[in-house]
Amino acid sequence: MIAQRLIPHSLRPVVLRDELVELGDLFRAYQQRTEPDLGLLADLHERKARAFMAWADATDDINLRLEARRAEQAAVAARFQQLQRTGHGADGDGPTVARLLAVPTQWEHARSVLAHVADHSPLPGPEARLLTVMLTLRTAHAGTGNLVGQDLTTLGLTDPEGLVGELTCCGWLGIPGTTSDLLASRPENPTTVTVPSLVPHADGSGPFTFGKKMRPKLSGWAQRVVTDKKLRKAKAPAAARLLAMTLATRTSIDGRLGPGGRGVALESLAAWVPVDPEELQRLVDRLTAADWLTEAALTDSHLTGRLSERVLPLTCPLLSSRTAPDRPGQAGHRTLSSEAEMAPPD
């Protein structure tokens, strides 16, 4: 039995049934511990999430799928509790970072927006990608949002008016007047814009799961990143600001780049920040000069290094390399649904 559910003896493949039985035993053993081990508990919840998702696939039981999602959330919560106890450093000695986005669910929502835009970007190039991210964050909940000219002119775009025009011409963005009117908008008289693809369906569903109160928090975080004082002072281009935002969501808890601090794969990074390798090196150099990156190094396969201490409050750490996709559109966790994966060795 696991989670008050009987495991059918007839469940196949056998390796899934055995995994569920073992997990039930491990959870019962954990409950007998005199001292908590949050890292172990998170590992158990992650295993449970994968196993229950496979169980749901095998039986087409939506309740099992919901249980798998609850296990994923429990794993994230356990890891966050562990981080709160140990501080941000890998060795547990560093001070706790007061992040602008304070909890793991907010970090995952920020990544979900970047991933959505990477998969559904209406125009090529890093400038269009950055503007699309910022407009998506302004309109994510209802498909509409307010903009002023300064929202566009502070992004480091070479031709904000022309780019807005392209987004309207292709139908991705709707504005009530001209692009010149939008750029002339001031806080006392903002322009209401619409992104039709983000307007909720009749049942209220949309591409994102966060609510009305979460949207401005995410938008405010992104605005803080792209208008960072040193990036503005260095007149960083839009591509550098897009890279800064992306790397802020691809770090370990102490700011090292990539899952587990092992670096970000260039193949996946190119999906998030669409530039060629030579341009990427120039952008890395710009971020290093702006005290955003330190110890940065580009190899043939990875970007390694860490974010500087001054920007750690803007980071959205990856709590587990096993539950975080390394590229847009990639599954958030490995499942056990494949018969080939689960078959015992010959």
Tab-separated table of N, CA, C and O in Angstrom, residues 243 265-267 269-271 273-285 297-303:
chain	number	residue	atom	x	y	z
A	243	LEU	N	19.539	37.360	-22.161
A	243	LEU	CA	20.444	36.364	-21.592
A	243	LEU	C	20.497	36.502	-20.074
A	243	LEU	O	20.497	35.497	-19.357
A	265	ALA	N	23.776	23.906	-20.869
A	265	ALA	CA	24.104	23.349	-22.174
A	265	ALA	C	23.829	24.389	-23.262
A	265	ALA	O	22.765	25.005	-23.288
A	266	LEU	N	24.796	24.586	-24.171
A	266	LEU	CA	24.632	25.595	-25.210
A	266	LEU	C	23.472	25.259	-26.138
A	266	LEU	O	22.787	26.156	-26.636
A	267	GLU	N	23.251	23.969	-26.368
A	267	GLU	CA	22.148	23.563	-27.228
A	267	GLU	C	20.813	24.041	-26.670
A	267	GLU	O	19.957	24.543	-27.395
A	269	LEU	N	20.513	26.478	-24.338
A	269	LEU	CA	20.553	27.931	-24.184
A	269	LEU	C	20.168	28.626	-25.484
A	269	LEU	O	19.493	29.666	-25.471
A	270	ALA	N	20.556	28.038	-26.615
A	270	ALA	CA	20.226	28.632	-27.908
A	270	ALA	C	18.719	28.655	-28.152
A	270	ALA	O	18.212	29.504	-28.894
A	271	ALA	N	18.004	27.705	-27.545
A	271	ALA	CA	16.548	27.698	-27.686
A	271	ALA	C	15.909	28.836	-26.895
A	271	ALA	O	14.857	29.348	-27.273
A	273	VAL	N	17.769	31.750	-25.885
A	273	VAL	CA	18.378	33.006	-26.349
A	273	VAL	C	18.899	32.765	-27.765
A	273	VAL	O	19.994	32.229	-27.954
A	274	PRO	N	18.136	33.118	-28.789
A	274	PRO	CA	18.485	32.750	-30.169
A	274	PRO	C	19.587	33.620	-30.772
A	274	PRO	O	19.339	34.568	-31.527
A	275	VAL	N	20.840	33.294	-30.426
A	275	VAL	CA	22.006	33.973	-30.999
A	275	VAL	C	23.026	32.917	-31.383
A	275	VAL	O	23.005	31.791	-30.875
A	276	ASP	N	23.951	33.283	-32.280
A	276	ASP	CA	24.986	32.336	-32.678
A	276	ASP	C	26.107	32.328	-31.636
A	276	ASP	O	26.173	33.209	-30.761
A	277	PRO	N	27.010	31.332	-31.681
A	277	PRO	CA	28.057	31.201	-30.648
A	277	PRO	C	28.939	32.433	-30.507
A	277	PRO	O	29.313	32.797	-29.387
A	278	GLU	N	29.291	33.076	-31.611
A	278	GLU	CA	30.146	34.258	-31.519
A	278	GLU	C	29.440	35.390	-30.791
A	278	GLU	O	30.032	36.082	-29.957
A	279	GLU	N	28.162	35.582	-31.101
A	279	GLU	CA	27.398	36.622	-30.422
A	279	GLU	C	27.220	36.277	-28.950
A	279	GLU	O	27.260	37.153	-28.083
A	280	LEU	N	27.035	34.989	-28.648
A	280	LEU	CA	26.881	34.584	-27.258
A	280	LEU	C	28.121	34.944	-26.453
A	280	LEU	O	28.008	35.436	-25.317
A	281	GLN	N	29.300	34.752	-27.014
A	281	GLN	CA	30.520	35.123	-26.302
A	281	GLN	C	30.560	36.617	-26.014
A	281	GLN	O	30.942	37.041	-24.919
A	282	ARG	N	30.129	37.427	-26.979
A	282	ARG	CA	30.116	38.883	-26.763
A	282	ARG	C	29.116	39.258	-25.663
A	282	ARG	O	29.383	40.139	-24.837
A	283	LEU	N	27.985	38.571	-25.648
A	283	LEU	CA	26.984	38.852	-24.620
A	283	LEU	C	27.490	38.454	-23.239
A	283	LEU	O	27.269	39.167	-22.252
A	284	VAL	N	28.159	37.324	-23.163
A	284	VAL	CA	28.740	36.877	-21.892
A	284	VAL	C	29.753	37.901	-21.404
A	284	VAL	O	29.801	38.239	-20.212
A	285	ASP	N	30.573	38.418	-22.323
A	285	ASP	CA	31.556	39.435	-21.950
A	285	ASP	C	30.863	40.699	-21.435
A	285	ASP	O	31.334	41.327	-20.471
A	297	ALA	N	32.760	30.963	-18.428
A	297	ALA	CA	33.590	30.293	-19.430
A	297	ALA	C	32.689	29.546	-20.401
A	297	ALA	O	31.754	28.848	-19.994
A	298	LEU	N	32.972	29.719	-21.696
A	298	LEU	CA	32.235	29.015	-22.736
A	298	LEU	C	33.086	27.868	-23.264
A	298	LEU	O	34.219	28.066	-23.688
A	299	THR	N	32.542	26.662	-23.221
A	299	THR	CA	33.188	25.518	-23.845
A	299	THR	C	32.405	25.187	-25.111
A	299	THR	O	31.491	25.900	-25.504
A	300	ASP	N	32.765	24.087	-25.750
A	300	ASP	CA	32.035	23.680	-26.948
A	300	ASP	C	30.607	23.246	-26.633
A	300	ASP	O	29.766	23.211	-27.531
A	301	SER	N	30.343	22.934	-25.373
A	301	SER	CA	29.025	22.385	-25.043
A	301	SER	C	28.272	23.141	-23.953
A	301	SER	O	27.047	23.024	-23.862
A	302	HIS	N	28.983	23.920	-23.097
A	302	HIS	CA	28.322	24.524	-21.941
A	302	HIS	C	28.818	25.940	-21.660
A	302	HIS	O	29.944	26.306	-22.037
A	303	LEU	N	27.961	26.705	-21.000
A	303	LEU	CA	28.355	27.964	-20.376
A	303	LEU	C	28.400	27.713	-18.883
A	303	LEU	O	27.398	27.331	-18.274
